[in-house]
Short mmCIF file of C-alpha atoms and ligand atoms in Angstrom, two decimals:
data_model
loop_
_atom_site.label_atom_id
_atom_site.label_comp_id
_atom_site.label_asym_id
_atom_site.label_seq_id
_atom_site.Cartn_x
_atom_site.Cartn_y
_atom_site.Cartn_z
CA MET A 1 3.53 3.16 0.36
CA ASN A 2 6.41 2.25 2.63
CA VAL A 3 8.05 0.14 -0.13
CA TYR A 4 7.83 3.25 -2.37
CA ASP A 5 9.22 5.47 0.37
CA SER A 6 12.09 3.21 1.14
CA GLN A 7 13.10 3.33 -2.56
CA ARG A 8 12.99 7.09 -2.61
CA MET A 9 15.11 7.15 0.62
CA ALA A 10 17.59 4.74 -0.96
CA ASP A 11 17.62 7.03 -4.15
CA ALA A 12 18.29 10.14 -1.88
CA LEU A 13 21.09 8.43 -0.14
CA ALA A 14 22.57 7.01 -3.31
CA ARG A 15 23.95 10.48 -4.04
CA ASP A 16 26.14 10.14 -0.89
CA GLY A 17 27.42 6.82 -2.00
CA TYR A 18 25.14 4.61 0.08
CA GLN A 19 23.98 1.42 -1.53
CA PRO A 20 21.27 -0.85 -0.34
CA THR A 21 22.39 -4.28 1.03
CA GLU A 22 20.31 -7.40 1.90
CA VAL A 23 22.78 -8.26 4.76
CA MET A 24 22.12 -6.13 7.74
CA GLU A 25 25.59 -7.10 9.24
CA GLU A 26 27.15 -5.26 6.28
CA ALA A 27 25.43 -2.03 6.90
CA ASP A 28 26.90 1.41 8.04
CA LEU A 29 23.39 2.62 8.20
CA VAL A 30 20.18 0.79 9.28
CA LEU A 31 16.98 2.67 8.61
CA LEU A 32 13.81 1.13 9.86
CA ASN A 33 10.85 2.28 7.89
CA THR A 34 7.81 1.77 10.17
CA CYS A 35 4.11 1.44 10.25
CA HIS A 36 1.80 2.77 13.04
CA ILE A 37 -1.42 1.52 11.73
CA ARG A 38 -2.05 -1.10 14.21
CA GLU A 39 -0.35 -1.62 17.66
CA LYS A 40 1.44 -4.82 16.59
CA ALA A 41 3.29 -3.11 13.85
CA ALA A 42 4.28 -0.32 16.01
CA GLU A 43 5.61 -2.62 18.79
CA LYS A 44 7.58 -4.56 16.41
CA VAL A 45 9.85 -1.64 15.80
CA TYR A 46 11.17 -1.72 19.45
CA SER A 47 11.97 -5.43 19.30
CA GLU A 48 13.85 -4.92 16.08
CA LEU A 49 15.69 -2.05 17.61
CA GLY A 50 16.84 -4.22 20.35
CA ARG A 51 18.40 -6.57 17.86
CA ILE A 52 20.11 -3.80 15.91
CA ARG A 53 21.42 -2.27 19.15
CA LYS A 54 23.44 -5.40 19.74
CA LEU A 55 24.86 -5.07 16.35
CA LYS A 56 25.87 -1.39 17.19
CA GLU A 57 27.47 -2.62 20.34
CA GLU A 58 29.53 -5.34 18.54
CA ARG A 59 30.62 -2.65 16.07
CA ALA A 60 31.62 -0.16 18.66
CA GLU A 61 33.85 -2.78 20.30
CA LYS A 62 35.71 -3.04 17.09
CA GLY A 63 35.87 0.81 16.86
CA ASP A 64 33.44 0.84 13.98
CA GLU A 65 30.26 2.87 13.64
CA LEU A 66 26.63 1.94 12.90
CA ILE A 67 23.98 4.69 12.45
CA ILE A 68 20.50 3.55 13.51
CA GLY A 69 17.48 5.48 12.11
CA VAL A 70 13.80 5.24 12.50
CA ALA A 71 11.58 6.45 9.62
CA GLY A 72 7.97 6.12 8.70
CA CYS A 73 4.78 6.69 10.74
CA VAL A 74 6.14 5.42 14.06
CA ALA A 75 8.88 8.05 13.77
CA GLN A 76 6.31 10.65 13.14
CA ALA A 77 3.86 9.58 15.95
CA GLU A 78 6.46 8.95 18.63
CA GLY A 79 9.31 11.39 17.66
CA GLN A 80 11.65 11.97 20.60
CA GLU A 81 10.02 9.22 22.58
CA ILE A 82 11.75 6.68 20.38
CA ILE A 83 15.23 7.89 21.39
CA ARG A 84 14.14 7.89 25.10
CA ARG A 85 13.00 4.24 24.94
CA ALA A 86 15.88 3.15 22.55
CA PRO A 87 18.95 5.40 23.08
CA ALA A 88 20.94 3.60 20.42
CA VAL A 89 18.95 5.41 17.82
CA ASP A 90 20.62 8.25 16.24
CA LEU A 91 17.96 9.62 13.89
CA VAL A 92 14.32 9.77 13.74
CA ILE A 93 12.70 10.99 10.60
CA GLY A 94 8.80 11.34 9.66
CA PRO A 95 7.48 10.67 6.11
CA GLN A 96 7.02 14.37 5.24
CA THR A 97 10.62 15.17 5.43
CA TYR A 98 12.49 12.33 3.59
CA HIS A 99 14.14 14.86 1.28
CA ARG A 100 16.16 16.11 4.34
CA LEU A 101 17.27 12.58 4.98
CA PRO A 102 20.82 12.89 3.47
CA ASP A 103 21.54 15.91 5.57
CA ALA A 104 20.09 14.34 8.66
CA VAL A 105 22.21 11.25 8.18
CA GLY A 106 25.25 13.46 7.74
CA ARG A 107 24.48 15.30 10.98
CA ALA A 108 23.94 11.96 12.74
CA ARG A 109 27.35 10.79 11.70
CA ARG A 110 28.89 13.75 13.24
CA GLY A 111 27.30 12.75 16.58
CA GLU A 112 24.12 14.79 16.64
CA LYS A 113 20.89 13.06 17.74
CA ILE A 114 18.17 14.07 15.09
CA VAL A 115 14.46 14.18 15.40
CA GLU A 116 12.87 15.48 12.17
CA THR A 117 9.17 15.36 12.41
CA ASP A 118 7.94 18.69 11.44
CA TYR A 119 5.77 19.01 8.41
CA ALA A 120 7.95 20.58 5.70
CA ILE A 121 6.69 23.65 3.94
CA GLU A 122 8.60 22.86 0.83
CA ASP A 123 7.42 20.16 -1.47
CA LYS A 124 9.22 16.98 -0.59
CA PHE A 125 8.86 15.45 -4.00
CA GLU A 126 10.49 18.64 -5.75
CA HIS A 127 13.44 17.97 -3.52
CA LEU A 128 13.80 14.16 -3.72
CA PRO A 129 16.20 13.06 -6.45
CA ALA A 130 14.83 10.93 -9.23
CA PRO A 131 15.99 7.25 -8.99
CA GLU A 132 18.85 6.30 -11.32
CA ARG A 133 17.89 4.13 -14.30
CA ARG A 134 19.94 1.28 -12.92
CA ALA A 135 18.03 1.46 -9.63
CA VAL A 136 14.64 1.25 -11.42
CA ARG A 137 15.81 -1.63 -13.56
CA SER A 138 16.91 -3.54 -10.47
CA ARG A 139 13.35 -3.12 -8.96
CA GLY A 140 11.63 -4.93 -11.88
CA VAL A 141 9.06 -4.20 -14.42
CA THR A 142 6.31 -3.17 -12.04
CA ALA A 143 6.59 0.19 -9.95
CA PHE A 144 4.71 2.10 -7.44
CA LEU A 145 4.17 5.87 -7.82
CA THR A 146 2.81 7.96 -4.96
CA VAL A 147 0.29 10.40 -6.36
CA GLN A 148 -1.27 11.42 -3.18
CA GLU A 149 -0.57 11.41 0.53
CA GLY A 150 -2.34 12.06 3.74
CA CYS A 151 -6.06 11.89 4.49
CA ASP A 152 -8.78 14.16 5.54
CA LYS A 153 -11.43 11.69 6.09
CA PHE A 154 -10.77 11.04 9.81
CA CYS A 155 -12.21 7.50 10.26
CA THR A 156 -12.37 7.14 13.96
CA PHE A 157 -10.13 4.04 14.18
CA CYS A 158 -7.43 5.35 11.97
CA VAL A 159 -4.18 7.15 12.72
CA VAL A 160 -3.39 8.09 9.19
CA PRO A 161 -4.72 11.64 9.28
CA TYR A 162 -2.49 12.24 12.37
CA THR A 163 0.75 10.63 10.96
CA ARG A 164 0.58 11.35 7.43
CA GLY A 165 -1.10 14.68 7.79
CA SER A 166 -3.79 16.16 5.60
CA GLU A 167 -4.48 15.29 2.06
CA VAL A 168 -1.90 16.42 -0.51
CA SER A 169 -2.13 15.68 -4.25
CA ARG A 170 1.08 15.71 -6.31
CA PRO A 171 0.84 17.96 -9.54
CA VAL A 172 0.01 16.43 -12.86
CA ALA A 173 3.32 17.31 -14.47
CA GLN A 174 5.31 15.81 -11.63
CA ILE A 175 3.44 12.55 -11.96
CA LEU A 176 3.71 12.31 -15.67
CA ASP A 177 7.43 12.99 -15.44
CA GLU A 178 7.99 10.22 -12.82
CA ALA A 179 5.86 7.89 -14.96
CA ARG A 180 7.85 8.57 -18.14
CA ARG A 181 11.17 8.03 -16.28
CA LEU A 182 9.94 4.77 -14.83
CA ALA A 183 8.69 3.62 -18.29
CA ASP A 184 12.03 4.67 -19.97
CA ALA A 185 13.83 2.45 -17.49
CA GLY A 186 11.70 -0.61 -18.47
CA VAL A 187 8.60 -0.35 -16.17
CA ARG A 188 5.47 -1.91 -17.71
CA GLU A 189 3.07 -1.73 -14.82
CA LEU A 190 2.41 1.35 -12.53
CA THR A 191 0.49 1.21 -9.34
CA LEU A 192 -0.63 4.75 -8.27
CA LEU A 193 -0.53 5.10 -4.49
CA GLY A 194 -2.23 7.18 -1.94
CA GLN A 195 -3.64 6.75 1.46
CA ASN A 196 -6.82 7.89 -0.18
CA VAL A 197 -5.71 7.73 -3.83
CA ASN A 198 -9.09 8.34 -5.49
CA ALA A 199 -9.30 11.72 -3.68
CA TRP A 200 -6.33 12.73 -5.93
CA HIS A 201 -7.03 15.85 -7.90
CA GLY A 202 -4.84 18.37 -9.87
CA GLU A 203 -4.67 21.11 -12.28
CA GLY A 204 -4.71 19.57 -15.87
CA PRO A 205 -3.95 21.84 -19.00
CA ASP A 206 -7.84 22.09 -19.35
CA GLY A 207 -8.93 22.43 -15.79
CA GLU A 208 -9.39 20.31 -12.70
CA TRP A 209 -8.53 16.69 -13.07
CA GLY A 210 -9.58 13.73 -10.87
CA LEU A 211 -7.95 10.32 -10.63
CA GLY A 212 -9.93 9.00 -13.55
CA ARG A 213 -8.63 11.68 -15.85
CA LEU A 214 -5.15 11.08 -14.55
CA LEU A 215 -5.46 7.39 -15.56
CA PHE A 216 -6.70 8.23 -19.07
CA ARG A 217 -3.55 10.43 -19.44
CA LEU A 218 -1.20 7.90 -18.00
CA ALA A 219 -2.54 5.31 -20.35
CA GLU A 220 -1.04 7.21 -23.24
CA VAL A 221 2.54 7.05 -21.71
CA PRO A 222 4.45 4.88 -24.11
CA SER A 223 5.31 1.30 -22.82
CA ILE A 224 3.10 1.73 -19.73
CA GLU A 225 0.87 -1.44 -20.33
CA ARG A 226 -0.87 -1.81 -17.06
CA LEU A 227 -2.34 0.55 -14.43
CA ARG A 228 -3.64 -0.05 -10.94
CA TYR A 229 -4.31 2.32 -8.01
CA THR A 230 -4.72 1.71 -4.32
CA THR A 231 -6.20 2.41 -1.84
CA SER A 232 -9.57 3.95 -2.24
CA HIS A 233 -12.46 5.32 -0.19
CA PRO A 234 -16.01 4.53 -1.60
CA ARG A 235 -17.12 8.21 -1.18
CA ASP A 236 -14.43 9.30 -3.74
CA MET A 237 -15.33 6.84 -6.57
CA ASP A 238 -16.65 9.41 -9.16
CA ASP A 239 -18.07 8.91 -12.61
CA GLU A 240 -14.98 9.55 -14.51
CA LEU A 241 -13.11 6.97 -12.44
CA ILE A 242 -15.74 4.41 -13.10
CA ALA A 243 -15.49 5.39 -16.83
CA ALA A 244 -11.80 4.74 -16.76
CA HIS A 245 -12.67 1.20 -15.57
CA ARG A 246 -15.12 1.00 -18.53
CA ASP A 247 -12.84 2.44 -21.25
CA LEU A 248 -9.31 1.70 -20.31
CA ASP A 249 -8.03 -1.71 -21.11
CA LYS A 250 -4.81 -0.88 -19.47
CA LEU A 251 -6.46 -0.24 -16.18
CA MET A 252 -6.50 -3.60 -14.57
CA PRO A 253 -10.04 -5.04 -13.69
CA TYR A 254 -9.23 -5.35 -9.95
CA LEU A 255 -10.26 -2.83 -7.33
CA HIS A 256 -9.29 -2.50 -3.59
CA LEU A 257 -12.25 -0.67 -2.23
CA PRO A 258 -12.45 -1.10 1.60
CA VAL A 259 -15.71 -1.06 3.38
CA GLN A 260 -14.34 -2.02 6.82
CA ALA A 261 -17.79 -3.18 8.24
CA GLY A 262 -21.24 -4.17 7.21
CA SER A 263 -23.43 -2.61 9.87
CA ASP A 264 -24.73 1.03 9.33
CA ARG A 265 -24.43 1.49 13.05
CA ILE A 266 -20.76 0.59 13.07
CA LEU A 267 -20.07 2.43 9.78
CA LYS A 268 -21.55 5.58 11.40
CA ALA A 269 -19.41 5.13 14.45
CA MET A 270 -16.49 4.66 12.24
CA ASN A 271 -17.24 7.99 10.57
CA ARG A 272 -17.16 6.24 7.10
CA ARG A 273 -19.89 8.66 5.91
CA HIS A 274 -21.83 6.00 3.92
CA LYS A 275 -24.26 3.12 4.52
CA ALA A 276 -23.80 -0.49 3.54
CA VAL A 277 -26.33 -0.10 0.71
CA ASP A 278 -24.45 2.76 -0.73
CA TYR A 279 -21.32 0.63 -1.04
CA LEU A 280 -23.33 -2.12 -2.57
CA ARG A 281 -24.89 0.12 -5.12
CA LEU A 282 -21.48 1.56 -5.97
CA ILE A 283 -20.22 -1.95 -6.70
CA ASP A 284 -23.12 -2.68 -8.93
CA ARG A 285 -22.22 0.48 -10.97
CA ILE A 286 -18.58 -0.48 -11.16
CA ARG A 287 -19.35 -3.98 -12.25
CA ALA A 288 -21.87 -2.78 -14.80
CA ALA A 289 -19.09 -0.59 -16.35
CA ARG A 290 -16.43 -3.38 -16.08
CA PRO A 291 -18.09 -6.92 -15.63
CA ASP A 292 -14.87 -8.77 -15.12
CA ILE A 293 -13.77 -6.62 -12.24
CA ALA A 294 -12.79 -8.46 -9.15
CA MET A 295 -13.00 -6.83 -5.74
CA SER A 296 -10.56 -6.61 -2.85
CA GLY A 297 -11.22 -5.03 0.44
CA ASP A 298 -10.23 -4.26 4.10
CA PHE A 299 -12.23 -5.22 7.17
CA ILE A 300 -12.04 -4.45 10.84
CA VAL A 301 -13.83 -6.69 13.38
CA GLY A 302 -14.46 -5.69 17.04
CA PHE A 303 -14.68 -1.84 16.63
CA PRO A 304 -16.06 -0.52 19.93
CA GLY A 305 -19.66 -1.33 20.34
CA GLU A 306 -19.80 -4.00 17.60
CA THR A 307 -22.44 -6.53 18.56
CA ASP A 308 -22.88 -10.13 17.17
CA GLU A 309 -25.59 -8.74 15.06
CA ASP A 310 -23.37 -6.03 13.63
CA PHE A 311 -20.67 -8.61 12.92
CA GLU A 312 -23.24 -10.73 11.04
CA ALA A 313 -23.91 -7.73 8.83
CA THR A 314 -20.11 -7.77 8.03
CA MET A 315 -20.38 -11.38 7.10
CA ARG A 316 -23.43 -10.62 5.02
CA ILE A 317 -21.79 -7.86 2.97
CA VAL A 318 -18.89 -10.14 2.34
CA ARG A 319 -21.29 -12.80 1.05
CA GLU A 320 -23.12 -10.35 -1.05
CA VAL A 321 -20.09 -8.67 -2.72
CA THR A 322 -17.74 -11.71 -3.00
CA TYR A 323 -14.12 -10.79 -2.77
CA ALA A 324 -11.31 -12.08 -4.93
CA GLN A 325 -8.93 -11.17 -2.05
CA ALA A 326 -9.22 -9.22 1.24
CA PHE A 327 -7.33 -8.11 4.25
CA SER A 328 -9.01 -8.33 7.65
CA PHE A 329 -7.95 -7.13 11.13
CA LYS A 330 -8.87 -7.00 14.72
CA TYR A 331 -9.54 -3.50 15.80
CA SER A 332 -6.55 -1.91 17.52
CA PRO A 333 -7.07 1.09 19.58
CA ARG A 334 -4.72 3.77 18.45
CA PRO A 335 -3.57 6.75 20.62
CA GLY A 336 -5.16 9.97 19.77
CA THR A 337 -7.95 8.51 17.74
CA PRO A 338 -11.58 8.93 18.79
CA GLY A 339 -12.06 5.15 18.69
CA ALA A 340 -9.63 4.45 21.43
CA ASP A 341 -11.77 6.48 23.89
CA MET A 342 -15.11 4.89 22.95
CA PRO A 343 -16.99 2.85 25.46
CA PHE A 344 -17.79 -0.79 24.86
CA GLN A 345 -14.39 -1.95 23.55
CA VAL A 346 -14.85 -5.45 22.41
CA ALA A 347 -13.09 -8.36 24.35
CA GLU A 348 -9.95 -9.79 22.69
CA GLU A 349 -11.65 -13.44 22.64
CA VAL A 350 -14.52 -12.10 20.82
CA LYS A 351 -12.40 -10.22 18.27
CA ASP A 352 -10.35 -13.45 17.65
CA GLU A 353 -13.49 -15.52 17.16
CA ARG A 354 -14.99 -13.04 14.69
CA LEU A 355 -11.70 -12.64 12.80
CA GLN A 356 -11.48 -16.35 12.52
CA ARG A 357 -15.00 -16.74 11.00
CA LEU A 358 -14.52 -13.72 8.67
CA GLN A 359 -11.15 -14.88 7.42
CA ALA A 360 -12.55 -18.46 6.79
CA LEU A 361 -15.09 -16.88 4.53
CA LEU A 362 -12.79 -14.64 2.79
CA THR A 363 -10.36 -17.56 2.21
CA GLU A 364 -13.08 -19.74 0.83
CA GLN A 365 -14.09 -16.84 -1.67
CA GLN A 366 -10.35 -16.22 -2.65
CA LYS A 367 -10.02 -19.93 -3.50
CA ALA A 368 -13.29 -19.99 -5.32
CA PHE A 369 -12.19 -17.10 -7.41
CA ALA A 370 -8.86 -18.72 -8.24
CA ALA A 371 -10.53 -21.99 -9.02
CA GLY A 372 -12.98 -20.17 -11.36
CA LEU A 373 -10.06 -19.26 -13.57
CA VAL A 374 -9.06 -22.69 -14.46
CA GLY A 375 -9.59 -23.33 -18.08
CA LYS A 376 -9.60 -19.53 -18.86
CA GLU A 377 -7.28 -17.51 -20.89
CA MET A 378 -5.72 -14.29 -19.63
CA ASP A 379 -2.73 -11.98 -20.31
CA ILE A 380 0.06 -12.05 -17.69
CA LEU A 381 2.98 -9.65 -17.22
CA ILE A 382 6.15 -11.68 -16.82
CA GLU A 383 8.03 -10.41 -13.76
CA LYS A 384 10.82 -12.80 -12.71
CA PRO A 385 12.28 -16.25 -12.96
CA GLY A 386 10.41 -18.97 -11.22
CA ARG A 387 11.70 -20.89 -8.23
CA ARG A 388 12.05 -23.95 -10.29
CA THR A 389 14.39 -23.86 -13.35
CA GLY A 390 12.61 -23.73 -16.57
CA GLN A 391 9.81 -21.67 -15.14
CA ILE A 392 8.99 -17.88 -15.05
CA VAL A 393 6.39 -16.03 -12.98
CA GLY A 394 3.93 -13.55 -14.30
CA ARG A 395 1.10 -11.55 -12.65
CA SER A 396 -2.57 -12.00 -13.58
CA PRO A 397 -4.77 -8.95 -13.98
CA TRP A 398 -5.92 -9.73 -10.50
CA LEU A 399 -2.49 -9.66 -8.98
CA GLN A 400 -2.11 -13.42 -8.68
CA PRO A 401 1.36 -14.91 -9.41
CA VAL A 402 1.04 -17.15 -12.61
CA ILE A 403 3.66 -19.84 -13.32
CA VAL A 404 4.42 -20.70 -16.97
CA ASP A 405 7.24 -22.25 -18.89
CA GLU A 406 10.13 -19.93 -19.52
CA THR A 407 9.82 -20.30 -23.26
CA ALA A 408 6.54 -18.36 -23.04
CA GLY A 409 8.29 -14.87 -22.89
CA GLU A 410 10.89 -12.64 -21.40
CA ILE A 411 10.65 -10.51 -18.26
CA GLY A 412 8.54 -7.44 -19.08
CA ASP A 413 6.46 -9.19 -21.77
CA ILE A 414 2.92 -9.53 -21.68
CA VAL A 415 1.81 -13.01 -22.69
CA ARG A 416 -1.41 -14.93 -23.19
CA VAL A 417 -1.74 -18.06 -21.07
CA ARG A 418 -4.51 -20.60 -20.22
CA ILE A 419 -4.87 -21.54 -16.51
CA THR A 420 -4.43 -25.23 -15.92
CA GLU A 421 -4.41 -25.37 -12.19
CA ALA A 422 -5.08 -23.16 -9.24
CA GLY A 423 -2.54 -23.70 -6.30
CA ALA A 424 -2.66 -22.46 -2.87
CA ASN A 425 -0.73 -19.11 -3.62
CA SER A 426 -0.44 -19.10 -7.37
CA LEU A 427 -1.80 -20.25 -10.71
CA PHE A 428 -0.25 -22.66 -13.10
CA SER A 429 -0.67 -22.02 -16.80
CA GLU A 430 0.31 -22.96 -20.35
CA PRO A 431 1.09 -20.47 -23.08
CA VAL A 432 -1.61 -19.88 -25.71
CA LEU A 433 0.07 -19.91 -29.16
N1 5AD B 1 -7.29 -1.32 13.92
C1 5AD B 1 -7.34 -2.36 12.98
N2 5AD B 1 -7.25 -2.17 11.57
C2 5AD B 1 -7.09 -0.86 11.25
N3 5AD B 1 -6.93 -0.39 9.97
C3 5AD B 1 -6.59 0.96 10.11
N4 5AD B 1 -6.68 1.36 11.37
C4 5AD B 1 -6.90 0.27 12.13
C5 5AD B 1 -7.03 0.02 13.51
N5 5AD B 1 -6.99 1.00 14.38
C6 5AD B 1 -7.01 -1.09 8.80
C7 5AD B 1 -8.19 -0.62 7.90
C8 5AD B 1 -7.47 -0.03 6.93
C9 5AD B 1 -6.11 -0.73 6.66
C10 5AD B 1 -5.09 -0.09 5.94
O1 5AD B 1 -5.83 -0.97 8.00
O2 5AD B 1 -8.91 -1.77 7.41
O3 5AD B 1 -8.24 -0.07 5.63
FE1 SF4 B 2 -7.54 6.16 7.56
FE2 SF4 B 2 -8.48 5.39 5.03
FE3 SF4 B 2 -10.17 6.34 6.92
FE4 SF4 B 2 -8.20 7.95 5.68
S1 SF4 B 2 -9.93 7.01 4.80
S2 SF4 B 2 -8.89 8.00 7.94
S3 SF4 B 2 -6.58 6.52 5.71
S4 SF4 B 2 -9.00 4.35 6.94
#
């Protein structure tokens, strides 16, 4: 979502003549878009700010100006504290108020220190300018589209309900309008985003819609060929969403559905509000609807109170589900969340050891999944030139990069290929004529 937000911020600033640059030394404005989900991500902001401060000082010596801004969830969570710890920062702005960014940057340039972390009453998306066609084209044939923000689930480890606020769904018309604009500018694949995307709901012309219904509607948008959504909560996988997986060829057979842990005791302590068996049954239903669906997930090891036995239950659920890909993390206590104050925090070495074992298993499954595709045919969406001349890179339905000879098609084409080899991070293929 931060990638999407950064684009929307760039679009908002484009009106005042700002253009993105890859070279920080060239910039008049450096805006860090930050993540607060784990401590490591949040701490990185301060080391990065140290580096940027030096640049600002060098600039000042030459009589030039550099404005430093911090956006994202660290901005939201820490607000004024950021300027206290890093006085070179001119501007702190939380995710709910990006539509006010141009004004905030203007005021910062006039010497004001800005902290903008209130939840806006007005609809941010109503006030954010649509991207220019040229900007969309430069970003490629796949695009993100935020349909939902915030979360009301309050998992006890997670800061999202505090940093991103309570759940808000964007209206159907706004989403369709954005999808059409993206499609008109050449986008072929849309990934719908939300912290809890499958909790999305909206008022359709014929009553209340859920995400499944929205996907059916988006599949009708001309030239959108592929749809994805991320990230989901097991409790919000309703029948219509599962039906969308069954009936919509455009909905890619790949689902990121985090379970976090395999032990019912830990799931309860995490306030996930389902048991391991509920998750397994749900996956059975999804697989019955769409047999070629591959699973992705998130896992946390070392949540407070997690015993060896609890951890073994996580290993078991991974073996039972088999994932094509997954993210796994050591539990990181976050300020203000219930988990941070729970007794029986797990020692760092124990977390390390568990994470290593879990990741070894997940990597093995990921490799096996890729290896299992060798010899198979699939459609890929061509996205960009390859690193080697004569090659182009596409995306498999399961998000793997697939390399093929450039004669196979143009960027934006969907072409049929046969997988010839599974490499470490990508698949190799030949066109099917
Ligand atoms: N510690 C470790 N991982 C976390 N996640 C969220 N909060 C924490 C935390 N405090 C992970 C979850 C979530 C993903 C986005 O980040 O697995 O699904
Ligand atoms: Fe965080 Fe996801 Fe739980 Fe919401 S559902 S609190 S975003 S982990």
